[in-house]
Short mmCIF file of C-alpha atoms in Angstrom, two decimals:
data_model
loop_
_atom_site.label_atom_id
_atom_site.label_comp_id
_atom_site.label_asym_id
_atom_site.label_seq_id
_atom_site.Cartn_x
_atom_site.Cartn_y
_atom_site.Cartn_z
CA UNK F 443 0.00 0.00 0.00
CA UNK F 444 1.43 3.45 -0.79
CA UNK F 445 0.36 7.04 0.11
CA UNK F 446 0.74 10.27 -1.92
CA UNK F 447 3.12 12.35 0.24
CA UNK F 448 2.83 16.04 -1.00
CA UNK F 449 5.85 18.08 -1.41
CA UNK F 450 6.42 21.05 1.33
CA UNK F 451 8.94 23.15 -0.26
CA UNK F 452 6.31 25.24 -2.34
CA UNK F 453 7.58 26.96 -5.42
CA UNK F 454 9.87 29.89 -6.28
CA UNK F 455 9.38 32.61 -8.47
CA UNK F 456 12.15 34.62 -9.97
CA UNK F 457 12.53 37.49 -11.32
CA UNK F 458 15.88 37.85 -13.59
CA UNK F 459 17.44 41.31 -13.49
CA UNK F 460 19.64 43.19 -16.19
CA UNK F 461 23.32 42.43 -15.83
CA UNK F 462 25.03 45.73 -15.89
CA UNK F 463 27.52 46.18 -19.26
CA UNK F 464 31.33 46.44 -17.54
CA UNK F 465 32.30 49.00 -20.10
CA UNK F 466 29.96 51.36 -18.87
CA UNK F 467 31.91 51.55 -15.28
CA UNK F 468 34.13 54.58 -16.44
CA UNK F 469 33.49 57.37 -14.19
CA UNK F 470 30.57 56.15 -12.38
CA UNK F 471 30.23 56.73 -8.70
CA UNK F 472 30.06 53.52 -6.85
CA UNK F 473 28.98 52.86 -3.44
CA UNK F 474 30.57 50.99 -0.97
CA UNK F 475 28.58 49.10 2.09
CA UNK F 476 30.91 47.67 4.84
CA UNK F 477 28.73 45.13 6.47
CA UNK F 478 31.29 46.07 9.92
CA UNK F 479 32.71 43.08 10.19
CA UNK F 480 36.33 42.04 10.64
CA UNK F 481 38.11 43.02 7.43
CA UNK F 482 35.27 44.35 5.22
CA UNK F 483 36.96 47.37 5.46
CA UNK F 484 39.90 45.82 3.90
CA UNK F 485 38.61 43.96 1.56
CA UNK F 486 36.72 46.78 -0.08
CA UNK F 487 38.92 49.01 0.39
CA UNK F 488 41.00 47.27 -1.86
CA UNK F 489 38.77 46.55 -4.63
CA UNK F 490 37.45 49.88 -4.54
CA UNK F 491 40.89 50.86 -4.94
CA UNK F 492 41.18 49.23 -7.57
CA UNK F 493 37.76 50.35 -9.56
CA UNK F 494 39.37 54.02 -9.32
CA UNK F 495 42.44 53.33 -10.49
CA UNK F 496 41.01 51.28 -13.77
CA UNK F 497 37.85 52.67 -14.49
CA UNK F 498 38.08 56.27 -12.41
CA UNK F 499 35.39 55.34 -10.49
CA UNK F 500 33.98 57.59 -7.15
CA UNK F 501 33.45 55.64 -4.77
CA UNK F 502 30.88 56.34 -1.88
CA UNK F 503 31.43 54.54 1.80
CA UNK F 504 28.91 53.33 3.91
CA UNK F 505 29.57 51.29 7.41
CA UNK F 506 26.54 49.49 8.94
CA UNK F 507 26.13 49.59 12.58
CA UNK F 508 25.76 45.36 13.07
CA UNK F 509 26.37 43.37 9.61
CA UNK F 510 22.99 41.60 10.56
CA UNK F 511 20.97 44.69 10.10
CA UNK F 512 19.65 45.70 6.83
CA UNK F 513 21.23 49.15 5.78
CA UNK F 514 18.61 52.11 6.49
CA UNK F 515 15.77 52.54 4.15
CA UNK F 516 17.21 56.34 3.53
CA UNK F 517 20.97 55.45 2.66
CA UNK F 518 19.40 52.52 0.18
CA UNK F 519 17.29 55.60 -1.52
CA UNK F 520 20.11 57.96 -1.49
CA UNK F 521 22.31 55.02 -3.44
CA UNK F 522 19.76 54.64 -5.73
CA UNK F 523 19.83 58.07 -6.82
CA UNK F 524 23.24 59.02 -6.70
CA UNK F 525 25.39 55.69 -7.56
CA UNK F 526 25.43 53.45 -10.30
CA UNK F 527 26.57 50.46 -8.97
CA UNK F 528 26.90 48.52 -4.98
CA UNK F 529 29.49 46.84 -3.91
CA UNK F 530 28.88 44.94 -0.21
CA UNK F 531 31.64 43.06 1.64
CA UNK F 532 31.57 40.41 3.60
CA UNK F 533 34.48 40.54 6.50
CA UNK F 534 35.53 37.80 8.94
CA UNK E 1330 -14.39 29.34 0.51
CA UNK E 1331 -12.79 25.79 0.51
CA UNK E 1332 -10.06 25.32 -1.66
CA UNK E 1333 -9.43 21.21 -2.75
CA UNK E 1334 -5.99 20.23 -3.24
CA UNK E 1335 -5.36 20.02 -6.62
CA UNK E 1336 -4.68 16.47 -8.63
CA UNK E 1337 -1.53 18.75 -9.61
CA UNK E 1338 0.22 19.71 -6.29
CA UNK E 1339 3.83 18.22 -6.51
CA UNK E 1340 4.17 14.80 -4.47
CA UNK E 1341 5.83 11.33 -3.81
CA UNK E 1342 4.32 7.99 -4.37
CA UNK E 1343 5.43 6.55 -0.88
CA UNK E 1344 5.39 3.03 0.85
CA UNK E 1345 2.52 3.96 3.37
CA UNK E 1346 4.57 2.59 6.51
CA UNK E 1347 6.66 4.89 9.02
CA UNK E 1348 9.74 3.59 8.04
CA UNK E 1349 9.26 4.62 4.40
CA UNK E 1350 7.71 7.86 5.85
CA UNK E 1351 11.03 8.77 7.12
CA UNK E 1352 13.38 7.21 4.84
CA UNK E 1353 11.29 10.11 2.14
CA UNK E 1354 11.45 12.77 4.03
CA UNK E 1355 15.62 12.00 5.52
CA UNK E 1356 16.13 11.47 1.42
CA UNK E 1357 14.44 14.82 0.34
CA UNK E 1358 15.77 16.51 3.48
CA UNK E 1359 12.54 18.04 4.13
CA UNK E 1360 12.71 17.10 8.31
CA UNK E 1361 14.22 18.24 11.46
CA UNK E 1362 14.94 14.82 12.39
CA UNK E 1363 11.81 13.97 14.46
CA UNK E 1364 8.83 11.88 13.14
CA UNK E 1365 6.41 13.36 10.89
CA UNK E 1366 2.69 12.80 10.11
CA UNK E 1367 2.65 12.56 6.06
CA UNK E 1368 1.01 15.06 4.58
CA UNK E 1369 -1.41 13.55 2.13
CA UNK E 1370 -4.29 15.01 0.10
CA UNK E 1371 -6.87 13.73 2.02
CA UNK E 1372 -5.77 15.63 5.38
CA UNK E 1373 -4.49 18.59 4.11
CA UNK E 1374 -8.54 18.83 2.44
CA UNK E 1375 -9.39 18.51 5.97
CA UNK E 1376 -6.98 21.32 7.07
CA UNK E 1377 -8.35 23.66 4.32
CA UNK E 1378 -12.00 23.27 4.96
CA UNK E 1379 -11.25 24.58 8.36
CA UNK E 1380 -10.43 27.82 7.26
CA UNK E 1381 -12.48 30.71 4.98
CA UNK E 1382 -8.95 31.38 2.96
CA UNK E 1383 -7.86 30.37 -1.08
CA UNK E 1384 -5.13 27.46 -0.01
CA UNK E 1385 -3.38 29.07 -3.01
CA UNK E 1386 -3.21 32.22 -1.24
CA UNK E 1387 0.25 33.74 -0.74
CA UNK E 1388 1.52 35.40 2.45
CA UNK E 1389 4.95 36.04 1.03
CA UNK E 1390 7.69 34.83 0.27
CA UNK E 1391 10.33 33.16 2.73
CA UNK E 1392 14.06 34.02 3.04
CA UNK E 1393 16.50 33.18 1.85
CA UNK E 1394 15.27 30.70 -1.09
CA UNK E 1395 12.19 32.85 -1.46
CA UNK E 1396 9.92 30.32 -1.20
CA UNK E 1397 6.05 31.39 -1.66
CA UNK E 1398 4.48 30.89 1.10
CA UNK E 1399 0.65 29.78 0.46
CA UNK E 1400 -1.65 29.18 3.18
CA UNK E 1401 -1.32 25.40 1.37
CA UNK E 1402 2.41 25.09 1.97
CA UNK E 1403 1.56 26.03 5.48
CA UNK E 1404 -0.75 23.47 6.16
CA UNK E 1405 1.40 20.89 4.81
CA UNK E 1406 4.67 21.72 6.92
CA UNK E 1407 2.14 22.15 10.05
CA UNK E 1408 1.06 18.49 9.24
CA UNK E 1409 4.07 17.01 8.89
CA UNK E 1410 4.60 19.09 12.37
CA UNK E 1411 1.95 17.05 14.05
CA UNK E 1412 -0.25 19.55 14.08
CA UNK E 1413 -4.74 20.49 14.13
CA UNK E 1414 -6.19 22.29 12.00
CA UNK E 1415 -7.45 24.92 14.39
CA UNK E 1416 -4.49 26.10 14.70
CA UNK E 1417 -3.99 27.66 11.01
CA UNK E 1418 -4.98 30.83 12.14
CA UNK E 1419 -2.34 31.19 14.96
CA UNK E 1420 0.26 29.82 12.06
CA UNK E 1421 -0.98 32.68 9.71
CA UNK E 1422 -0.54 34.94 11.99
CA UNK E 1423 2.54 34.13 13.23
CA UNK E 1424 4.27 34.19 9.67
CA UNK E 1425 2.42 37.67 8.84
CA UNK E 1426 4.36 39.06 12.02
CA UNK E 1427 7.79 37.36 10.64
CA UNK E 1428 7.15 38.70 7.21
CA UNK E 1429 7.44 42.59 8.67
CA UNK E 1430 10.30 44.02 7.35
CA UNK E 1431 11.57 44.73 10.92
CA UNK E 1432 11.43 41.24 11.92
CA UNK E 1433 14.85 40.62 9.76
CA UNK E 1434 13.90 36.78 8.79
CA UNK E 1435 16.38 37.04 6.42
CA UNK E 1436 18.84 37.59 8.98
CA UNK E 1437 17.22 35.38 11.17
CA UNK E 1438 17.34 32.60 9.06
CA UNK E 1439 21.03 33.04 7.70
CA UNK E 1440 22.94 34.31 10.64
CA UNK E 1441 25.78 32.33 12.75
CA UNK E 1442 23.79 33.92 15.87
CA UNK E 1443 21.59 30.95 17.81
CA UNK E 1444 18.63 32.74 16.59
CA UNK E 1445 15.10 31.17 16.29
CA UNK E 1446 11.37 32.91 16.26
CA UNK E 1447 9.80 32.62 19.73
CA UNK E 1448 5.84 32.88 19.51
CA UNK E 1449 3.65 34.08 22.47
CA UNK E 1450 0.14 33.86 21.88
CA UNK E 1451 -1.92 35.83 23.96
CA UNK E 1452 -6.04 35.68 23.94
CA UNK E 1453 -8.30 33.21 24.43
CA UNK E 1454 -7.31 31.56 21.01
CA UNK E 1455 -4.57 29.96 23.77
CA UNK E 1456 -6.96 28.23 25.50
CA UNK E 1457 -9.32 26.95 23.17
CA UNK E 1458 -6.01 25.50 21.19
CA UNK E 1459 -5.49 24.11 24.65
CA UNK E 1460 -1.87 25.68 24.74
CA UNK E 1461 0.03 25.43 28.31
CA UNK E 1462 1.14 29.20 29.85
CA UNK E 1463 1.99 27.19 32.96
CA UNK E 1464 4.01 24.79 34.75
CA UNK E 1465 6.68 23.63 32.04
CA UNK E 1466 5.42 26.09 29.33
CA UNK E 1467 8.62 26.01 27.87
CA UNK E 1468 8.57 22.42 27.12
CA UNK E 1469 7.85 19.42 27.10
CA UNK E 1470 4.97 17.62 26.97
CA UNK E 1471 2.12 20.03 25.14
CA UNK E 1472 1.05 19.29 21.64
CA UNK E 1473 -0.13 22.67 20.99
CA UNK E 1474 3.09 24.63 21.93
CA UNK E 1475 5.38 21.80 20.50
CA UNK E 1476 3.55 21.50 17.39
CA UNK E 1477 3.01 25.21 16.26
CA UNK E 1478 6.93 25.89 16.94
CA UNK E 1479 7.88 23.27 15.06
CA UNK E 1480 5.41 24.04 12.16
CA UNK E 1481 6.47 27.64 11.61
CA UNK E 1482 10.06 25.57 11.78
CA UNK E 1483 9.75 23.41 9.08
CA UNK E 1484 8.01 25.69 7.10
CA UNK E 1485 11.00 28.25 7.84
CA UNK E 1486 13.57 25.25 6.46
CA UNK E 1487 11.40 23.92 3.49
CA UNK E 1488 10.08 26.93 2.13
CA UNK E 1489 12.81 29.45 2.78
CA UNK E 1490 15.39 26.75 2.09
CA UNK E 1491 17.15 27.36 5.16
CA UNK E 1492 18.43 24.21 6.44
CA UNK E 1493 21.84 24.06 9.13
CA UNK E 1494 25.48 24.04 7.20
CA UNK E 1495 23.73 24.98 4.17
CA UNK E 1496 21.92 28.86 4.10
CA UNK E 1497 21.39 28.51 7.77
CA UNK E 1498 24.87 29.50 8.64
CA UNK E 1499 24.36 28.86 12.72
CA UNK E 1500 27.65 28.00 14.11
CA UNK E 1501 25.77 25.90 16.63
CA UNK E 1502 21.91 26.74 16.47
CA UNK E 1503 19.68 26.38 19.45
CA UNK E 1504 17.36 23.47 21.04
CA UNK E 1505 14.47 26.32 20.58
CA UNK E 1506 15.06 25.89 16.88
CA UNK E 1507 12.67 22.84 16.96
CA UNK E 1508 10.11 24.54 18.88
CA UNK E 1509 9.52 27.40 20.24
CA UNK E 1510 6.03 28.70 21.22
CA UNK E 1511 4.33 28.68 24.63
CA UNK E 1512 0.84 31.49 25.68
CA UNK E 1513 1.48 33.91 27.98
CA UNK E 1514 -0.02 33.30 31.42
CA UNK E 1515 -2.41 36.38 31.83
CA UNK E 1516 -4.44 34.72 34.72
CA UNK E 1517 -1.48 35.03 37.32
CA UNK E 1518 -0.44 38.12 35.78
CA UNK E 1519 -1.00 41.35 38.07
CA UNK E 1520 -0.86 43.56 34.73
CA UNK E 1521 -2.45 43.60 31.37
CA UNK E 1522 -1.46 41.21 28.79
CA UNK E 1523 1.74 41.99 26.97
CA UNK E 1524 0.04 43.23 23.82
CA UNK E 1525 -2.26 45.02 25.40
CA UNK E 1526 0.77 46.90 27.02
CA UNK E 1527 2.38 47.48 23.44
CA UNK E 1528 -0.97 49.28 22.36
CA UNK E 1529 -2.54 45.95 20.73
CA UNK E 1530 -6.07 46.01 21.03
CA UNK E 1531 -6.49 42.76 19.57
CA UNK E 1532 -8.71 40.09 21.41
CA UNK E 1533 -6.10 37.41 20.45
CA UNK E 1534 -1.99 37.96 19.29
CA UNK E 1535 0.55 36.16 18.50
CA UNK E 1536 3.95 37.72 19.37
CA UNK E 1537 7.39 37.00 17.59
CA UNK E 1538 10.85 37.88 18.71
CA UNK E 1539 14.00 36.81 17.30
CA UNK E 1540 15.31 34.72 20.35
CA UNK E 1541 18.77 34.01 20.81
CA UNK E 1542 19.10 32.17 24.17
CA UNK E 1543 16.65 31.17 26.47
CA UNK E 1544 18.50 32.13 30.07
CA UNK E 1545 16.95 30.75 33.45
CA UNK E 1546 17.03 33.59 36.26
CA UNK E 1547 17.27 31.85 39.39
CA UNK E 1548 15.82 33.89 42.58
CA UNK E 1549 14.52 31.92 45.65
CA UNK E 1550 15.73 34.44 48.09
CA UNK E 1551 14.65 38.25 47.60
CA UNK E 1552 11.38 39.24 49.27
CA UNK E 1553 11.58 42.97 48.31
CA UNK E 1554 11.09 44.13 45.16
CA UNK E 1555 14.16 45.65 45.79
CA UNK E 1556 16.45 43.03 46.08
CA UNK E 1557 14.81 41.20 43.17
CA UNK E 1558 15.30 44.33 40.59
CA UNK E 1559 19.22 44.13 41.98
CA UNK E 1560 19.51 40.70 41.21
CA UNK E 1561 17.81 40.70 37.31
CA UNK E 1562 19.36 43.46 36.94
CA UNK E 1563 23.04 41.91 36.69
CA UNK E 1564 21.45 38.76 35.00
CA UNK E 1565 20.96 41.52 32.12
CA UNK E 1566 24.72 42.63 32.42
CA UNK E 1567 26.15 39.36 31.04
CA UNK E 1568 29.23 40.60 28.99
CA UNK E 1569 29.67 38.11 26.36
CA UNK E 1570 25.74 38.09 25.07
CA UNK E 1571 24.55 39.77 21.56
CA UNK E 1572 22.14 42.08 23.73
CA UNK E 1573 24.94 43.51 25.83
CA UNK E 1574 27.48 43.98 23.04
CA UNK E 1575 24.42 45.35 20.31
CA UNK E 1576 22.04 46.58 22.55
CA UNK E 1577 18.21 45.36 20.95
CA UNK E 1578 15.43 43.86 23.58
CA UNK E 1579 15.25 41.58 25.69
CA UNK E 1580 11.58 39.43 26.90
CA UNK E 1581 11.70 39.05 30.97
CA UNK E 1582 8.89 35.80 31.37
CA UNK E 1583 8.86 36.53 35.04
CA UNK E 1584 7.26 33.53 36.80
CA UNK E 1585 4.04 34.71 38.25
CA UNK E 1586 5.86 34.51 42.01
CA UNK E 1587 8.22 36.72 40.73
CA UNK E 1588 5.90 38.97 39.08
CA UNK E 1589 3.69 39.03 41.82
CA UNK E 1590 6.47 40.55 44.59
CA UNK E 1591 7.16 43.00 41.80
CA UNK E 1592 3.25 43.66 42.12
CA UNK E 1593 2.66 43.69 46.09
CA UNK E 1594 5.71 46.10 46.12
CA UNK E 1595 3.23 48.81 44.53
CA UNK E 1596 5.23 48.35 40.92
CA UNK E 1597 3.49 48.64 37.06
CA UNK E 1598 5.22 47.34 34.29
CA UNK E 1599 7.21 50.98 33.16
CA UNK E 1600 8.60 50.98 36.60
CA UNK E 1601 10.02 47.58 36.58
CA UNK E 1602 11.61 48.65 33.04
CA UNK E 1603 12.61 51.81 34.33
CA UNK E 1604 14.43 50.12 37.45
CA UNK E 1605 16.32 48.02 35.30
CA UNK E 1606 17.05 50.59 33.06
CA UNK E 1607 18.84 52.63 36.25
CA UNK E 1608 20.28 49.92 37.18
CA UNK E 1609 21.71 47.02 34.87
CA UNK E 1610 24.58 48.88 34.46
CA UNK E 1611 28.54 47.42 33.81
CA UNK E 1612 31.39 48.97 34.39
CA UNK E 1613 33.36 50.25 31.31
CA UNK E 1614 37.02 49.00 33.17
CA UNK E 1615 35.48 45.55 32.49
CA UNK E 1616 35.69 45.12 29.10
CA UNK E 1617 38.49 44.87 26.85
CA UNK E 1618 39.63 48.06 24.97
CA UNK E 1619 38.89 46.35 21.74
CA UNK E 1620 35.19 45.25 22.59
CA UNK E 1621 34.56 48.24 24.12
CA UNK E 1622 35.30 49.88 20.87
CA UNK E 1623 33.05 47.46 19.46
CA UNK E 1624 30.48 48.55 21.34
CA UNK E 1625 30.58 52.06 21.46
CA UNK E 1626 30.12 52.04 17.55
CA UNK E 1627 27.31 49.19 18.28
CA UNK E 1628 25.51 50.75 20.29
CA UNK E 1629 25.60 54.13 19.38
CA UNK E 1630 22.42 55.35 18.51
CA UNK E 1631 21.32 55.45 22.23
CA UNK E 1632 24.35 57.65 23.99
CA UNK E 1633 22.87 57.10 27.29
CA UNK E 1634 23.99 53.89 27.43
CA UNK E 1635 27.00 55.07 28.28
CA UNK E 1636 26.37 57.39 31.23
CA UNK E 1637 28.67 56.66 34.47
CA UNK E 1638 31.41 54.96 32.69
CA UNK E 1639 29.58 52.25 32.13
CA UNK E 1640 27.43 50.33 29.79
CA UNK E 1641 23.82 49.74 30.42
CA UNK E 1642 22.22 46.72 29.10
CA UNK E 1643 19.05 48.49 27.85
CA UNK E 1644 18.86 51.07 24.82
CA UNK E 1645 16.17 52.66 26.53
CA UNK E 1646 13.70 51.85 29.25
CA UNK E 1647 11.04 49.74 26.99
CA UNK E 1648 13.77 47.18 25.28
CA UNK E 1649 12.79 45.22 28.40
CA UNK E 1650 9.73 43.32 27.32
CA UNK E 1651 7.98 41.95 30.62
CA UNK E 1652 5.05 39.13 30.29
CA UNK E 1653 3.99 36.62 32.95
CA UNK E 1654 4.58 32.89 31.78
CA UNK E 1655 5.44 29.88 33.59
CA UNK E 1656 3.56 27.50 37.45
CA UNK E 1657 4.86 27.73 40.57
CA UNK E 1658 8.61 28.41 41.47
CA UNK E 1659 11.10 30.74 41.57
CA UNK E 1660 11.91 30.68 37.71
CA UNK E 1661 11.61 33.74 35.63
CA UNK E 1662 13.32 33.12 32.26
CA UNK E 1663 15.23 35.63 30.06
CA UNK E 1664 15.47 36.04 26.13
CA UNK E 1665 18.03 37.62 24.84
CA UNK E 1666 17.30 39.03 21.29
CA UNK E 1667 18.92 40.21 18.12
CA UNK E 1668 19.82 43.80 18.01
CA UNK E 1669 19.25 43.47 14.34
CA UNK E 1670 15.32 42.12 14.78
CA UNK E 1671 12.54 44.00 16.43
CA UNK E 1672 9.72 42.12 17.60
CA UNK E 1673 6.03 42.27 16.12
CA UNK E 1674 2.64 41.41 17.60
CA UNK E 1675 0.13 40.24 14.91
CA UNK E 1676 -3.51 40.22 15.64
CA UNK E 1677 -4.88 36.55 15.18
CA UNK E 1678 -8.11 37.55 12.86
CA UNK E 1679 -9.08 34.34 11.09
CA UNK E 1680 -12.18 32.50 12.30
CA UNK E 1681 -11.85 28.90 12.09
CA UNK E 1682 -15.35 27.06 10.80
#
């Protein structure tokens, strides 16, 4: 005798997003997010670094308070509409 | 409205014996290890003719896999959870409360931090679900409370994906990450109801808070309220806890003996959380120069903290979340939160036919 077990994981929609064309990096101003753990400073301060001295990027810092909090509502709408592309690092 | 489950929904042709049960569900790690009821057809018809709600409705969608979260999917993890179908509603409720924004179930989910969704159900919906505010409310022995924890569990690992060593990056996770609901004990409470002292109107709640460790506070000796505020006061102070280094809130369950000295000693709720406010206080000279750097930029949005050379363990008066829970005994029991997750009471709404 068998039984019809259904399936809990329900189903997953996604949405694809536009990949952003590397060539147009020159001279935009990118925004950095330091999650505030060990090293994310580091780490993206060294491949921001980098995005200035190849593609003359400005970069933008932000530092969260706790990595485990979301950044505030009114730093994600002031990225929006000043930067052209986020980086976020991951320390530790 | 009823709403059948369709011919369609997704499932496995099983051997209809326990073993096989298991073997399935170990296979398509879909468990928390425990024994499951199998969710068939038939009973999850049952558990959608209890409730005026489209089974296909969706209450969001679940971090971190972004599962959507139907009222069906629900119902299925709360049957493999052992669960009635009465207590839908309460399950509804409790995910619309960890769908706010300011919950953080992302975070929740993903994070190294011991952190698991604690429910408190308030209302008469408690009692008629026959859930235990008493002696041992924290476990175990009471279907109810063990069965609506570990629902919103399961649901938390198969629909938002987050199972340990994989998304769920806990370092060592929690026993309260199997279950963790209980009802708040308003009849040996001298205040109002813990909702009702938030501003929540609501006949029936269900409260979640991200709960990171579930601390006993042992006091079988103070008779003034006094000496009792002294003593919970440095259980607060703990050094090495996420709620002293990030500040957040923290839920006091004081037994009812406990709350009831706190009572006869002439003191509301505010006063208790302004006492303990004044005075759960460490030294700065304790900590290390490079925590307390740490948490001066933690915990900087609330200066005060740092009045007196020293560190308070609340932001701010009302981080301390008091309710009554728990029998006879000397036993209140602390949970420490997530600075990073705010806790939300969501009205329980849905009548059950």
């Amino acid at each position: 005798v068998t039984l019809r077990f259904l399936d809990p994981t329900s189903t997953v929609q996604v949405t694809p997003i536009q990949s952003f064309p590397v060539g147009a990096l020159t001279g935009v101003r990118v925004a950095l997010i330091d999650n505030s753990k060990e090293n994310a400073d580091y780490l993206l301060g060294v491949v921001g670094q980098h995005l200035v001295d190849r593609w003359g990027v400005e970069l933008v810092t932000h530092k969260k308070r706790v990595a485990s909090e979301p950044l505030a509502a009114d730093k994600f709408d002031e990225i929006a509409r000043t930067c052209s592309l986020v980086l976020t690092g991951l320390g530790d | 409205m009823t709403s059948s489950a369709a011919v369609s929904d997704p499932f496995w042709e099983v051997e209809d014996s326990p073993e096989a049960w298991m073997e399935l569900v170990e296979s398509k790690g879909i468990g928390d290890g425990l024994p499951i009821v199998p969710p068939t057809p038939a009973r999850l018809e049952r558990w959608l003719a209890s409730i005026d709600r489209d089974g296909d409705e969706v209450l969001g969608t679940v971090p971190p896999r972004w599962g959507q979260l139907t009222i069906k999917a629900l119902a299925i993890n709360a049957i493999m959870a052992g669960g009635t179908p009465e207590m839908l509603p309460v399950l509804i409720a409790a995910f619309e409360a960890m769908l706010h924004d300011e919950f953080n179930l992302f975070t929740i989910q993903v994070t190294t931090n011991p952190v698991t969704p604690l429910l408190l159900v308030t209302g008469p919906v408690a009692a008629e679900l026959g859930m235990n505010s008493g002696p041992g409310y924290l476990g175990p022995g009471n279907r109810a409370n063990a069965t609506i924890g570990r629902a919103v569990r399961l649901t938390m690992m198969n629909v938002g994906g987050a199972h340990p060593g994989t998304t769920d990056r806990a370092t060592g996770g929690h026993p309260g990450k199997y279950t963790l609901a209980f009802a708040e004990n308003e009849g040996d409470s001298p205040w109002e109801s813990f909702p009702r002292s938030q501003g929540q109107q609501a006949e029936s709640t269900v409260t979640a808070l991200g709960a990171v460790s579930v601390f006993n506070h042992y006091d079988s000796v103070s008779s003034s309220a006094e000496d009792m505020l002294t003593n919970m006061a440095e259980t607060l102070t703990a050094r090495g806890t996420n709620f002293m280094q990030m500040g957040g809130n923290v839920m006091i369950l004081l037994c009812p003996e406990h709350a009831r000295t706190l009572s006869r000693h002439g003191l509301s709720r505010e006063q208790i959380q302004q006492e303990l406010y004044q005075r759960a206080q460490a030294p700065v000279e304790k900590f290390p120069a490079s925590l307390m750097e740490a948490v001066r930029w933690r915990r900087k949005r609330f200066p005060a903290v740092f009045d007196d050379n020293s560190v308070r363990a609340l932001d701010e008066p009302a981080a301390a979340l008091i309710a009554v829970a728990g029998g006879p005994g000397k036993h209140t029991v602390v949970v420490f939160s997530l600075s990073s997750t705010h806790h939300v009471i969501q009205p329980i709404g849905l009548p059950v036919t």
